[in-house]
Amino acid sequence: MRRIAAVVLGTAALLGALATPAAADPDSSAIGGTAASAAATVQNLITGAEATVDNLTGGL
């Protein structure tokens, strides 16, 4: 339960950190960077999940 709460709070903090520059930039130049950062974060998450699955199934 604590692990789930930590993941939820960490995700909320990450999304808040990513959204702050976009909200503070009136000419929208940071929005592209924020979107790229979010995409890279998701890609890293997927890559990590794939590596974890590969590691778990490698011994079978």
PDB file of N, CA and C in Angstrom, residues 18-19 21-23 25 27-40:
ATOM      1  N   LEU A  18       6.661  18.924 -14.767  1.00  0.00           N
ATOM      2  CA  LEU A  18       6.646  19.062 -16.222  1.00  0.00           C
ATOM      3  C   LEU A  18       5.680  20.145 -16.682  1.00  0.00           C
ATOM      4  N   ALA A  19       4.592  20.336 -15.965  1.00  0.00           N
ATOM      5  CA  ALA A  19       3.581  21.310 -16.374  1.00  0.00           C
ATOM      6  C   ALA A  19       3.947  22.736 -15.977  1.00  0.00           C
ATOM      7  N   PRO A  21       6.790  24.672 -16.234  1.00  0.00           N
ATOM      8  CA  PRO A  21       7.402  25.563 -17.226  1.00  0.00           C
ATOM      9  C   PRO A  21       6.431  25.958 -18.343  1.00  0.00           C
ATOM     10  N   ALA A  22       5.573  25.044 -18.743  1.00  0.00           N
ATOM     11  CA  ALA A  22       4.625  25.352 -19.809  1.00  0.00           C
ATOM     12  C   ALA A  22       3.619  26.410 -19.357  1.00  0.00           C
ATOM     13  N   ALA A  23       3.208  26.350 -18.115  1.00  0.00           N
ATOM     14  CA  ALA A  23       2.239  27.316 -17.607  1.00  0.00           C
ATOM     15  C   ALA A  23       2.879  28.687 -17.410  1.00  0.00           C
ATOM     16  N   ASP A  25       5.279  30.035 -19.255  1.00  0.00           N
ATOM     17  CA  ASP A  25       5.830  30.579 -20.497  1.00  0.00           C
ATOM     18  C   ASP A  25       4.704  31.046 -21.406  1.00  0.00           C
ATOM     19  N   ASP A  27       4.674  32.502 -24.338  1.00  0.00           N
ATOM     20  CA  ASP A  27       4.773  32.336 -25.792  1.00  0.00           C
ATOM     21  C   ASP A  27       4.888  30.869 -26.206  1.00  0.00           C
ATOM     22  N   SER A  28       4.674  29.954 -25.302  1.00  0.00           N
ATOM     23  CA  SER A  28       4.573  28.517 -25.553  1.00  0.00           C
ATOM     24  C   SER A  28       5.856  27.869 -26.054  1.00  0.00           C
ATOM     25  N   SER A  29       7.003  28.481 -25.861  1.00  0.00           N
ATOM     26  CA  SER A  29       8.241  27.853 -26.318  1.00  0.00           C
ATOM     27  C   SER A  29       8.635  26.664 -25.451  1.00  0.00           C
ATOM     28  N   ALA A  30       8.198  26.644 -24.209  1.00  0.00           N
ATOM     29  CA  ALA A  30       8.550  25.541 -23.324  1.00  0.00           C
ATOM     30  C   ALA A  30       7.609  24.349 -23.478  1.00  0.00           C
ATOM     31  N   ILE A  31       6.495  24.541 -24.144  1.00  0.00           N
ATOM     32  CA  ILE A  31       5.528  23.444 -24.271  1.00  0.00           C
ATOM     33  C   ILE A  31       6.128  22.295 -25.080  1.00  0.00           C
ATOM     34  N   GLY A  32       6.839  22.626 -26.151  1.00  0.00           N
ATOM     35  CA  GLY A  32       7.484  21.577 -26.943  1.00  0.00           C
ATOM     36  C   GLY A  32       8.509  20.806 -26.146  1.00  0.00           C
ATOM     37  N   GLY A  33       9.295  21.513 -25.351  1.00  0.00           N
ATOM     38  CA  GLY A  33      10.277  20.846 -24.504  1.00  0.00           C
ATOM     39  C   GLY A  33       9.637  19.986 -23.445  1.00  0.00           C
ATOM     40  N   THR A  34       8.544  20.480 -22.893  1.00  0.00           N
ATOM     41  CA  THR A  34       7.830  19.711 -21.880  1.00  0.00           C
ATOM     42  C   THR A  34       7.238  18.446 -22.484  1.00  0.00           C
ATOM     43  N   ALA A  35       6.665  18.568 -23.674  1.00  0.00           N
ATOM     44  CA  ALA A  35       6.100  17.398 -24.344  1.00  0.00           C
ATOM     45  C   ALA A  35       7.199  16.394 -24.669  1.00  0.00           C
ATOM     46  N   ALA A  36       8.343  16.875 -25.119  1.00  0.00           N
ATOM     47  CA  ALA A  36       9.459  15.974 -25.426  1.00  0.00           C
ATOM     48  C   ALA A  36       9.946  15.270 -24.163  1.00  0.00           C
ATOM     49  N   SER A  37      10.005  15.997 -23.053  1.00  0.00           N
ATOM     50  CA  SER A  37      10.420  15.390 -21.788  1.00  0.00           C
ATOM     51  C   SER A  37       9.428  14.332 -21.334  1.00  0.00           C
ATOM     52  N   ALA A  38       8.145  14.626 -21.477  1.00  0.00           N
ATOM     53  CA  ALA A  38       7.118  13.658 -21.091  1.00  0.00           C
ATOM     54  C   ALA A  38       7.205  12.409 -21.966  1.00  0.00           C
ATOM     55  N   ALA A  39       7.419  12.604 -23.265  1.00  0.00           N
ATOM     56  CA  ALA A  39       7.538  11.457 -24.173  1.00  0.00           C
ATOM     57  C   ALA A  39       8.763  10.619 -23.823  1.00  0.00           C
ATOM     58  N   ALA A  40       9.866  11.277 -23.504  1.00  0.00           N
ATOM     59  CA  ALA A  40      11.083  10.549 -23.130  1.00  0.00           C
ATOM     60  C   ALA A  40      10.876   9.778 -21.833  1.00  0.00           C
TER      61      ALA A  40
END
